[in-house]
């Protein structure tokens, strides 16, 4: 920073803007810092907004982390709320502001400018009734207060949430926890797109089990006074809804940048360099509005998360004062709680990796999250994606009742360090029966991945099992007889692992044989046993019976189709 006592303006007062302001103050005690926020509040907790609906966050005032008064008293930062920046004039280094309280306009000059306007909820004008007063979005504290007040004052009992991303799912959960009947409408064939279809079915089941009506592959076409109209597979359906929450996604707020002649990236976000400078070196941009960099794909991308926004804000502030940060892009690590299930992911999913032309494979394991003797031990579904033939870790997904975030954080760290299956296999992780297992699910997934990549055995995914059953493939269930009787794949033959060696002649060698157990461990041992006795055409069913059951359950219910199992058993 060349000038003494520089004047720095910041547009946007939430994660990116507030973090930039605080960092600048720590670097420069004399800078004049003014932060403009169009809304009523600065520095509020976006991610906690849905939890006010259920009363988990009882007082909406708690969502506001800082006030203009505290910014002024603690940091000597001037935070102006209800102040909308309407234009940027790079040639004169000024901005035009409209005071929303008085509807007057004025100008402020700057030495440096930080853009952190965030992203706007998408509200398609093509939807009839989108402007009705019982239609809401969830972007800030004002929005969530208005939504909750409308529900409480009007004694609302039926709600529809449109969009199955993080905000949509969390809003649906909290509305259900508040006692409402909730329908969730999603245009894609699944909710939570960062997860692959073989994993996300667990979340579909969880939402159904907790009374949320899911309408997938469905498009909202009209909003009426007490219902909505959706279209699915060319058929229209009416759903009762006294309040509608739109959560179909966000679009980066780039209007100011475009009008000021700043560059826009290929993904639609504000174009920035490694130091988060826009095409005007005196203007920086951070947060949801910018085009960032997908570290694994090696190409531009956008990510609307608070963590990356805060890191970007710090890096931008540092660069103003001659410090340089490494900009390695994002991995996309995230997590969510869906009723009783915790879900977390990082890096690429299988769909994205294959869509990008990356040669990859995966390990899918279902393992206890802690020692099985512990009363709160539960299965954790874990999927680890790796590059072939290098074994480089590309991503992971975990869903279960236990600490999925812990496991995904481990994988995120490994990806950041360029880790491979060999590295993950040898990770020394904390162990105690109440916290995990001696060979954690993370280690187990790496071991399975190495076996698959090195050709120790072959696997088929749970997504292929319906086709195998319907085609009459030879499927051998190696669980014990009581387990088999409680529910099994139709057409499967039960040869328990404990009887396998003496009944091996019952298994044909001249056709493909697909082996499964409950979670994949016993079937893995069975496959190796058969291979050791000369069988060359045997396959392990990844995820086994539990994985197949979880994958098929929702689709069977939603499509009213014939199950491939005699009876579902999720215990």
Coordinates of C-alpha atoms in Angstrom, one line a residue:
X1 CA 0.0 0.0 0.0
X2 CA 1.7 3.2 -1.2
X3 CA -0.5 5.9 0.3
X4 CA -0.4 6.9 4.0
X5 CA -3.7 6.4 5.8
X6 CA -5.3 4.7 2.8
X7 CA -9.1 4.7 2.3
X8 CA -10.4 1.2 1.7
X9 CA -14.1 0.6 0.8
X10 CA -15.7 -2.8 1.1
X11 CA -18.9 -3.7 -0.7
X12 CA -20.7 -6.5 1.3
X13 CA -20.6 -7.1 5.0
X14 CA -20.9 -10.8 5.5
X15 CA -18.2 -13.6 5.4
X16 CA -15.9 -12.2 2.7
X17 CA -16.4 -8.5 3.4
X18 CA -16.3 -8.6 7.2
X19 CA -13.2 -10.8 7.1
X20 CA -11.4 -8.5 4.7
X21 CA -12.2 -5.5 6.9
X22 CA -11.0 -7.2 10.1
X23 CA -7.7 -8.3 8.4
X24 CA -7.0 -4.9 6.9
X25 CA -7.4 -3.4 10.4
X26 CA -4.9 -5.8 11.9
X27 CA -2.4 -4.9 9.2
X28 CA -3.0 -1.2 9.3
X29 CA -4.0 0.7 12.4
X30 CA -4.5 4.0 10.4
X31 CA -6.4 2.9 7.3
X32 CA -9.9 4.4 6.9
X33 CA -12.2 1.4 6.4
X34 CA -15.8 1.7 5.3
X35 CA -18.0 -1.3 4.7
X36 CA -21.3 -1.0 2.9
X37 CA -24.1 -3.6 3.3
X38 CA -27.3 -3.3 1.5
X39 CA -29.2 -5.3 4.1
X40 CA -30.0 -4.6 7.7
X41 CA -27.2 -6.6 9.2
X42 CA -23.5 -7.2 8.8
X43 CA -21.5 -10.2 9.8
X44 CA -24.3 -12.7 10.3
X45 CA -24.3 -16.5 10.3
X46 CA -25.7 -17.5 6.9
X47 CA -25.2 -21.2 7.5
X48 CA -27.3 -21.1 10.7
X49 CA -30.3 -19.3 9.2
X50 CA -32.5 -22.4 8.6
X51 CA -32.0 -23.5 12.2
X52 CA -34.1 -20.6 13.5
X53 CA -37.2 -22.2 11.9
X54 CA -37.1 -25.1 14.3
X55 CA -36.0 -23.1 17.3
X56 CA -32.6 -24.7 17.4
X57 CA -31.4 -21.1 17.2
X58 CA -34.2 -19.7 19.4
X59 CA -33.5 -16.0 19.1
X60 CA -32.9 -14.6 15.6
X61 CA -30.7 -11.8 17.2
X62 CA -28.2 -14.6 17.9
X63 CA -27.6 -15.0 14.2
X64 CA -26.1 -11.5 14.0
X65 CA -22.4 -11.9 15.0
X66 CA -21.4 -8.2 14.9
X67 CA -23.1 -4.9 14.8
X68 CA -22.0 -1.6 13.3
X69 CA -21.5 -0.3 16.8
X70 CA -19.2 -3.2 17.7
X71 CA -17.2 -2.8 14.5
X72 CA -16.7 0.8 15.3
X73 CA -15.8 0.4 19.0
X74 CA -13.7 -2.7 18.7
X75 CA -12.0 -2.3 15.3
X76 CA -12.5 1.3 14.2
X77 CA -14.3 0.1 11.1
X78 CA -17.3 2.0 9.8
X79 CA -20.1 -0.4 8.8
X80 CA -22.9 1.3 7.0
X81 CA -26.1 -0.9 6.7
X82 CA -29.0 -0.2 4.5
X83 CA -26.5 1.3 2.1
X84 CA -26.5 0.0 -1.5
X85 CA -23.6 0.7 -3.8
X86 CA -25.2 1.4 -7.1
X87 CA -22.1 2.1 -9.3
X88 CA -18.3 1.9 -9.3
X89 CA -16.3 4.5 -11.2
X90 CA -12.8 3.0 -11.6
X91 CA -11.5 6.0 -13.7
X92 CA -12.1 8.4 -10.8
X93 CA -11.8 5.7 -8.0
X94 CA -15.2 6.5 -6.6
X95 CA -18.4 4.6 -5.8
X96 CA -22.0 5.8 -5.7
X97 CA -24.1 4.8 -2.7
X98 CA -27.8 5.0 -2.1
X99 CA -28.9 5.4 1.5
X100 CA -31.9 3.1 1.7
X101 CA -33.2 4.9 4.8
X102 CA -33.4 8.3 3.2
X103 CA -33.3 7.3 -0.5
X104 CA -30.5 9.8 -1.1
X105 CA -27.3 9.2 -3.0
X106 CA -23.7 10.3 -2.4
X107 CA -20.2 9.3 -3.5
X108 CA -17.1 8.0 -1.7
X109 CA -13.6 7.9 -3.0
X110 CA -11.2 5.0 -2.4
X111 CA -7.6 3.9 -2.7
X112 CA -8.5 0.3 -2.7
X113 CA -11.9 -1.4 -3.2
X114 CA -13.0 -4.9 -2.2
X115 CA -16.1 -6.5 -3.8
X116 CA -17.8 -9.1 -1.6
X117 CA -21.4 -8.8 -2.8
X118 CA -22.1 -12.5 -2.5
X119 CA -24.7 -14.3 -4.6
X120 CA -28.5 -13.9 -5.0
X121 CA -31.1 -16.6 -4.7
X122 CA -32.4 -17.7 -8.1
X123 CA -36.1 -16.7 -8.4
X124 CA -37.2 -17.6 -12.0
X125 CA -39.8 -15.1 -13.3
X126 CA -41.0 -17.8 -15.6
X127 CA -42.8 -19.5 -12.7
X128 CA -46.4 -18.2 -12.4
X129 CA -46.9 -16.9 -8.9
X130 CA -43.3 -16.4 -7.9
X131 CA -44.1 -12.9 -6.6
X132 CA -46.8 -14.0 -4.2
X133 CA -46.4 -12.9 -0.6
X134 CA -46.1 -16.5 0.7
X135 CA -43.0 -17.2 -1.4
X136 CA -39.7 -16.7 0.4
X137 CA -36.0 -17.2 -0.1
X138 CA -33.3 -17.6 2.6
X139 CA -30.4 -15.3 2.2
X140 CA -30.1 -13.2 5.3
X141 CA -31.5 -12.6 8.8
X142 CA -34.3 -10.4 7.5
X143 CA -35.4 -13.3 5.2
X144 CA -35.5 -15.9 7.9
X145 CA -37.3 -13.6 10.3
X146 CA -40.0 -12.9 7.7
X147 CA -40.4 -16.5 6.9
X148 CA -40.8 -17.6 10.5
X149 CA -43.1 -14.7 11.3
X150 CA -45.3 -15.6 8.4
X151 CA -45.5 -19.3 9.5
X152 CA -46.3 -18.3 13.1
X153 CA -48.8 -15.5 12.5
X154 CA -50.7 -17.5 9.8
X155 CA -50.5 -20.8 11.7
X156 CA -49.0 -22.5 8.6
X157 CA -49.1 -26.3 8.6
X158 CA -48.0 -27.2 5.0
X159 CA -44.8 -26.1 3.4
X160 CA -43.0 -26.7 0.1
X161 CA -39.3 -26.3 -0.3
X162 CA -38.1 -26.1 -3.9
X163 CA -34.5 -27.2 -4.3
X164 CA -32.5 -30.0 -2.8
X165 CA -29.1 -28.4 -2.1
X166 CA -27.7 -27.5 1.3
X167 CA -30.1 -24.7 2.0
X168 CA -33.2 -26.6 0.7
X169 CA -32.5 -29.7 2.7
X170 CA -31.7 -27.9 5.9
X171 CA -34.8 -25.7 5.5
X172 CA -37.0 -28.8 4.9
X173 CA -35.5 -30.5 7.9
X174 CA -36.1 -27.6 10.2
X175 CA -39.6 -26.9 9.0
X176 CA -40.4 -30.6 9.7
X177 CA -38.8 -30.3 13.1
X178 CA -41.1 -27.3 13.7
X179 CA -44.1 -29.5 13.1
X180 CA -45.0 -28.7 9.5
X181 CA -45.9 -31.1 6.7
X182 CA -43.1 -30.6 4.2
X183 CA -42.7 -31.4 0.5
X184 CA -39.2 -31.1 -1.1
X185 CA -39.2 -30.6 -4.9
X186 CA -36.0 -31.1 -6.8
X187 CA -35.5 -30.9 -10.6
X188 CA -32.7 -33.4 -10.7
X189 CA -33.0 -37.1 -9.9
X190 CA -31.4 -36.7 -6.5
X191 CA -30.9 -34.1 -3.7
X192 CA -27.4 -33.0 -2.7
X193 CA -25.6 -33.1 -6.0
X194 CA -22.0 -33.3 -4.5
X195 CA -22.9 -36.9 -3.6
X196 CA -23.0 -39.8 -6.1
X197 CA -26.4 -41.6 -6.6
X198 CA -25.2 -44.7 -4.8
X199 CA -24.5 -42.7 -1.6
X200 CA -27.3 -40.1 -1.7
X201 CA -30.0 -42.8 -1.6
X202 CA -29.3 -43.0 2.2
X203 CA -30.3 -39.4 2.5
X204 CA -33.4 -39.9 0.5
X205 CA -34.4 -42.7 2.8
X206 CA -33.6 -40.6 5.9
X207 CA -35.9 -37.8 4.7
X208 CA -38.7 -40.2 3.8
X209 CA -38.4 -42.0 7.1
X210 CA -38.8 -38.6 8.8
X211 CA -41.9 -37.7 6.9
X212 CA -40.6 -35.3 4.2
X213 CA -42.3 -36.0 0.9
X214 CA -39.7 -36.0 -1.9
X215 CA -40.5 -35.1 -5.5
X216 CA -37.4 -35.7 -7.6
X217 CA -37.0 -35.1 -11.3
X218 CA -39.8 -32.6 -10.8
X219 CA -40.1 -29.0 -12.0
X220 CA -42.1 -26.2 -10.3
X221 CA -44.4 -24.6 -12.8
X222 CA -46.9 -22.6 -10.8
X223 CA -47.5 -21.3 -7.3
X224 CA -51.1 -20.9 -6.1
X225 CA -52.5 -19.5 -2.9
X226 CA -52.5 -22.8 -1.1
X227 CA -50.7 -25.2 -3.4
X228 CA -48.0 -25.6 -6.1
X229 CA -48.1 -27.3 -9.4
X230 CA -45.1 -29.5 -10.4
X231 CA -44.4 -31.3 -13.6
X232 CA -42.7 -34.7 -13.5
X233 CA -42.2 -37.0 -16.5
X234 CA -44.7 -35.0 -18.5
X235 CA -47.3 -35.4 -15.7
X236 CA -48.6 -32.6 -13.6
X237 CA -49.3 -32.9 -9.9
X238 CA -50.7 -30.5 -7.3
X239 CA -49.1 -30.4 -3.9
X240 CA -50.7 -28.6 -1.0
X241 CA -48.5 -25.7 0.3
X242 CA -49.4 -22.7 2.3
X243 CA -45.8 -21.3 2.2
X244 CA -43.1 -21.9 -0.4
X245 CA -39.4 -21.5 0.1
X246 CA -37.3 -21.2 -3.1
X247 CA -33.8 -22.7 -2.7
X248 CA -32.9 -23.8 -6.2
X249 CA -29.5 -22.2 -6.2
X250 CA -27.7 -18.9 -6.3
X251 CA -26.2 -16.7 -9.0
X252 CA -23.1 -14.6 -8.4
X253 CA -23.9 -10.9 -7.9
X254 CA -21.8 -9.5 -10.7
X255 CA -23.9 -6.5 -11.8
X256 CA -21.7 -3.8 -10.3
X257 CA -18.5 -5.5 -11.7
X258 CA -20.0 -5.8 -15.2
X259 CA -21.2 -2.2 -15.3
X260 CA -17.8 -1.0 -14.1
X261 CA -16.1 -2.9 -17.0
X262 CA -14.4 -5.5 -14.9
X263 CA -13.7 -8.9 -16.4
X264 CA -16.2 -11.8 -15.9
X265 CA -14.9 -15.3 -16.0
X266 CA -16.1 -18.3 -18.1
X267 CA -18.2 -19.6 -15.2
X268 CA -20.0 -16.3 -14.7
X269 CA -18.2 -15.1 -11.7
X270 CA -16.0 -12.0 -11.3
X271 CA -12.6 -12.7 -12.9
X272 CA -9.7 -12.4 -10.4
X273 CA -6.0 -13.3 -10.4
X274 CA -4.2 -15.4 -7.9
X275 CA -4.1 -12.4 -5.5
X276 CA -7.9 -11.8 -5.9
X277 CA -7.4 -8.6 -7.9
X278 CA -9.9 -8.0 -10.6
X279 CA -8.9 -6.7 -14.1
X280 CA -8.5 -3.3 -12.2
X281 CA -5.6 -3.8 -9.9
X282 CA -7.0 -1.5 -7.3
X283 CA -10.2 -3.5 -7.0
X284 CA -10.3 -6.9 -5.3
X285 CA -13.1 -9.4 -5.2
X286 CA -13.8 -12.4 -2.9
X287 CA -16.5 -14.8 -1.9
X288 CA -19.5 -16.2 -3.7
X289 CA -19.4 -13.6 -6.5
X290 CA -16.0 -14.6 -7.9
X291 CA -14.7 -17.2 -10.3
X292 CA -12.2 -19.3 -8.3
X293 CA -10.2 -22.4 -9.3
X294 CA -11.0 -26.1 -8.9
X295 CA -7.8 -27.5 -7.6
X296 CA -8.3 -31.1 -8.7
X297 CA -9.8 -30.4 -12.2
X298 CA -7.3 -27.7 -12.8
X299 CA -9.9 -25.4 -14.3
X300 CA -12.1 -22.4 -13.2
X301 CA -15.0 -23.0 -11.0
X302 CA -17.3 -21.4 -8.4
X303 CA -17.9 -22.3 -4.8
X304 CA -20.4 -20.6 -2.5
X305 CA -19.1 -21.5 0.9
X306 CA -18.1 -19.3 3.9
X307 CA -14.7 -21.0 4.6
X308 CA -13.1 -20.3 1.2
X309 CA -14.6 -16.7 1.3
X310 CA -12.8 -16.0 4.5
X311 CA -9.5 -17.3 3.3
X312 CA -9.8 -15.3 0.1
X313 CA -10.6 -12.2 2.1
X314 CA -7.5 -12.6 4.2
X315 CA -5.3 -13.2 1.1
X316 CA -6.7 -10.1 -0.7
X317 CA -6.0 -7.9 2.4
X318 CA -2.5 -9.4 2.7
X319 CA -1.7 -8.6 -0.9
X320 CA -2.7 -4.9 -0.4
X321 CA 0.1 -4.7 2.1
X322 CA 2.8 -6.6 0.1
X323 CA 2.2 -10.1 1.5
X324 CA 1.6 -13.0 -0.8
X325 CA -0.5 -16.1 0.0
X326 CA -0.6 -19.4 -1.9
X327 CA -3.7 -19.6 -4.0
X328 CA -4.3 -23.3 -4.6
X329 CA -8.0 -23.2 -5.4
X330 CA -10.7 -25.1 -3.7
X331 CA -11.5 -28.8 -3.0
X332 CA -15.2 -28.3 -2.1
X333 CA -15.2 -29.8 1.3
X334 CA -18.6 -29.7 2.9
X335 CA -20.9 -31.4 5.4
X336 CA -24.6 -31.5 6.4
X337 CA -26.8 -33.1 8.9
X338 CA -30.0 -34.7 7.6
X339 CA -32.1 -35.6 10.6
X340 CA -30.2 -38.6 12.1
X341 CA -27.6 -38.9 9.3
X342 CA -24.4 -36.9 9.0
X343 CA -23.0 -36.5 5.5
X344 CA -19.7 -35.1 4.3
X345 CA -17.7 -34.9 1.1
X346 CA -14.6 -33.5 -0.4
X347 CA -13.0 -33.3 -3.8
X348 CA -14.6 -34.8 -6.9
X349 CA -17.4 -37.3 -7.0
X350 CA -17.4 -40.2 -9.4
X351 CA -19.8 -38.5 -11.8
X352 CA -17.7 -35.3 -12.1
X353 CA -14.4 -37.2 -12.4
X354 CA -15.6 -39.4 -15.2
X355 CA -17.3 -36.4 -16.9
X356 CA -14.0 -34.7 -16.9
X357 CA -12.3 -37.7 -18.6
X358 CA -10.3 -38.7 -15.5
X359 CA -9.4 -42.4 -15.4
X360 CA -10.7 -43.4 -11.9
X361 CA -12.2 -46.1 -9.8
X362 CA -13.6 -46.2 -6.3
X363 CA -13.8 -48.2 -3.0
X364 CA -17.1 -48.4 -1.3
X365 CA -17.0 -49.7 2.2
X366 CA -19.6 -50.0 5.0
X367 CA -17.8 -50.2 8.3
X368 CA -18.6 -49.5 12.0
X369 CA -17.8 -46.0 13.0
X370 CA -16.5 -47.3 16.3
X371 CA -16.0 -50.7 17.9
X372 CA -19.2 -52.8 17.5
X373 CA -19.4 -53.5 21.2
X374 CA -20.1 -49.9 21.9
X375 CA -23.9 -49.2 22.3
X376 CA -23.7 -46.2 19.9
X377 CA -21.8 -47.9 17.2
X378 CA -23.3 -47.5 13.7
X379 CA -22.4 -48.4 10.2
X380 CA -20.7 -45.7 8.1
X381 CA -21.0 -45.7 4.4
X382 CA -17.7 -44.5 2.9
X383 CA -16.8 -44.0 -0.8
X384 CA -13.2 -43.2 -1.8
X385 CA -12.4 -42.1 -5.3
X386 CA -8.9 -42.5 -6.8
X387 CA -7.1 -42.0 -10.0
X388 CA -6.0 -45.0 -12.0
X389 CA -3.2 -46.1 -12.3
X390 CA -1.5 -43.6 -9.9
X391 CA -3.8 -44.2 -6.9
X392 CA -4.0 -40.4 -6.3
X393 CA -6.9 -39.5 -4.1
X394 CA -9.6 -37.5 -5.9
X395 CA -12.4 -37.3 -3.4
X396 CA -14.5 -39.0 -0.8
X397 CA -18.0 -39.2 0.6
X398 CA -19.2 -40.4 4.0
X399 CA -22.7 -40.8 5.4
X400 CA -23.6 -42.2 8.8
X401 CA -24.7 -41.4 12.3
X402 CA -21.1 -40.9 13.5
X403 CA -18.4 -38.4 12.8
X404 CA -18.3 -38.3 9.0
X405 CA -16.8 -34.9 9.0
X406 CA -13.7 -36.2 10.8
X407 CA -13.1 -38.8 8.1
X408 CA -13.6 -36.4 5.3
X409 CA -11.3 -33.8 6.9
X410 CA -8.6 -36.5 6.8
X411 CA -9.2 -37.1 3.1
X412 CA -9.3 -33.4 2.4
X413 CA -5.9 -33.0 4.0
X414 CA -4.5 -36.0 2.0
X415 CA -5.8 -34.5 -1.3
X416 CA -4.2 -31.2 -0.4
X417 CA -0.9 -33.0 0.1
X418 CA -1.1 -35.0 -3.1
X419 CA -1.8 -38.2 -1.1
X420 CA -2.3 -41.6 -2.7
X421 CA -4.0 -44.8 -1.6
X422 CA -0.7 -46.0 -0.1
X423 CA -0.5 -42.9 2.0
X424 CA -4.1 -43.3 3.3
X425 CA -3.6 -47.0 4.0
X426 CA -0.7 -46.2 6.3
X427 CA -2.3 -43.2 8.1
X428 CA -1.9 -43.5 11.9
X429 CA -5.3 -42.3 13.2
X430 CA -6.5 -42.0 16.8
X431 CA -8.1 -45.1 18.2
X432 CA -10.3 -45.8 21.1
X433 CA -13.4 -48.1 21.1
X434 CA -15.6 -45.0 21.9
X435 CA -14.2 -43.0 19.0
X436 CA -13.4 -45.4 16.2
X437 CA -11.9 -48.8 15.2
X438 CA -8.2 -49.8 15.2
X439 CA -8.4 -50.0 11.4
X440 CA -10.5 -46.9 10.6
X441 CA -13.0 -46.8 7.8
X442 CA -10.5 -44.4 6.1
X443 CA -7.8 -47.0 6.2
X444 CA -10.1 -49.8 5.1
X445 CA -11.3 -47.8 2.1
X446 CA -7.7 -47.3 1.0
X447 CA -6.9 -51.0 1.3
X448 CA -10.0 -51.9 -0.7
X449 CA -9.0 -49.3 -3.3
X450 CA -5.5 -50.8 -3.6
X451 CA -7.0 -54.3 -4.1
X452 CA -9.3 -53.0 -6.8
X453 CA -6.6 -51.0 -8.6
X454 CA -4.0 -53.8 -8.4
X455 CA -6.4 -56.4 -9.7
X456 CA -6.5 -58.5 -6.6
X457 CA -10.2 -59.0 -7.3
X458 CA -13.0 -57.4 -9.4
X459 CA -16.1 -55.6 -8.1
X460 CA -19.5 -54.5 -9.4
X461 CA -21.3 -51.4 -7.9
X462 CA -24.6 -51.5 -6.2
X463 CA -26.0 -49.6 -9.2
X464 CA -25.5 -52.7 -11.4
X465 CA -27.3 -55.2 -9.1
X466 CA -30.8 -54.7 -10.3
X467 CA -29.7 -55.6 -13.8
X468 CA -27.9 -58.7 -12.6
X469 CA -31.0 -59.9 -10.7
X470 CA -33.4 -59.2 -13.5
X471 CA -31.1 -61.0 -16.0
X472 CA -30.8 -64.1 -13.8
X473 CA -27.1 -63.8 -13.0
X474 CA -25.5 -66.3 -10.6
X475 CA -25.5 -64.5 -7.3
X476 CA -24.1 -66.2 -4.2
X477 CA -25.0 -64.8 -0.7
X478 CA -22.3 -65.8 1.8
X479 CA -24.2 -64.6 4.9
X480 CA -25.4 -67.1 7.5
X481 CA -28.8 -68.7 7.0
X482 CA -30.8 -66.5 9.6
X483 CA -29.5 -63.4 7.8
X484 CA -30.5 -64.8 4.4
X485 CA -34.0 -65.7 5.6
X486 CA -34.5 -62.2 7.0
X487 CA -34.1 -60.7 3.5
X488 CA -32.1 -61.5 0.4
X489 CA -31.6 -60.7 -3.2
X490 CA -34.2 -62.5 -5.4
X491 CA -32.6 -65.5 -7.1
X492 CA -29.5 -65.5 -4.9
X493 CA -28.1 -68.8 -3.6
X494 CA -27.2 -69.0 0.1
X495 CA -23.8 -70.6 0.7
X496 CA -22.5 -69.2 4.0
X497 CA -18.8 -68.4 4.3
X498 CA -18.6 -70.9 7.1
X499 CA -19.7 -73.6 4.6
X500 CA -18.0 -72.3 1.5
X501 CA -15.0 -74.6 1.4
X502 CA -17.1 -77.8 1.7
X503 CA -19.8 -76.6 -0.8
X504 CA -17.5 -75.0 -3.3
X505 CA -18.5 -77.5 -6.0
X506 CA -22.0 -75.9 -6.1
X507 CA -20.5 -72.8 -7.5
X508 CA -20.1 -72.9 -11.4
X509 CA -16.8 -72.0 -13.0
X510 CA -18.0 -71.4 -16.5
X511 CA -20.2 -68.3 -15.9
X512 CA -19.7 -65.1 -14.0
X513 CA -20.5 -65.4 -10.3
X514 CA -21.3 -62.4 -8.1
X515 CA -20.6 -62.7 -4.4
X516 CA -22.1 -60.6 -1.6
X517 CA -22.6 -60.6 2.1
X518 CA -23.9 -57.8 4.3
X519 CA -21.3 -55.1 3.9
X520 CA -18.6 -56.6 1.7
X521 CA -16.1 -58.0 4.1
X522 CA -17.1 -61.7 4.2
X523 CA -17.8 -61.6 0.4
X524 CA -14.2 -60.3 -0.1
X525 CA -12.9 -63.3 1.8
X526 CA -15.1 -65.6 -0.2
X527 CA -13.9 -64.1 -3.5
X528 CA -10.3 -64.6 -2.5
X529 CA -11.0 -68.1 -1.4
X530 CA -12.6 -69.0 -4.7
X531 CA -9.8 -67.4 -6.6
X532 CA -7.3 -69.4 -4.6
X533 CA -9.2 -72.5 -5.8
X534 CA -9.0 -71.7 -9.4
X535 CA -12.1 -69.6 -10.0
X536 CA -11.3 -66.8 -12.4
X537 CA -14.8 -65.3 -13.1
X538 CA -15.9 -64.1 -9.6
X539 CA -17.0 -60.6 -8.7
X540 CA -17.5 -58.9 -5.3
X541 CA -20.6 -56.8 -5.0
X542 CA -19.4 -53.5 -3.6
X543 CA -21.5 -52.5 -0.6
X544 CA -23.1 -55.9 -0.6
X545 CA -26.7 -56.4 0.6
X546 CA -26.9 -53.4 2.9
X547 CA -25.6 -51.1 0.1
X548 CA -28.0 -52.6 -2.4
X549 CA -30.9 -52.2 0.0
X550 CA -30.1 -48.6 0.7
X551 CA -29.6 -47.8 -3.0
X552 CA -32.8 -49.5 -4.1
X553 CA -35.2 -48.6 -1.3
X554 CA -36.1 -45.0 -2.2
X555 CA -36.4 -45.7 -5.9
X556 CA -38.6 -48.7 -5.3
X557 CA -40.9 -46.6 -3.1
X558 CA -40.9 -43.5 -5.4
X559 CA -41.5 -45.5 -8.6
X560 CA -43.7 -48.2 -7.1
X561 CA -41.5 -50.8 -8.8
X562 CA -40.9 -54.4 -7.9
X563 CA -38.0 -54.7 -5.3
X564 CA -35.0 -56.8 -6.1
X565 CA -34.9 -58.1 -2.5
X566 CA -37.4 -60.3 -0.7
X567 CA -37.4 -58.0 2.3
X568 CA -35.4 -54.9 3.2
X569 CA -33.3 -55.2 6.3
X570 CA -31.3 -52.2 7.4
X571 CA -30.1 -53.4 10.9

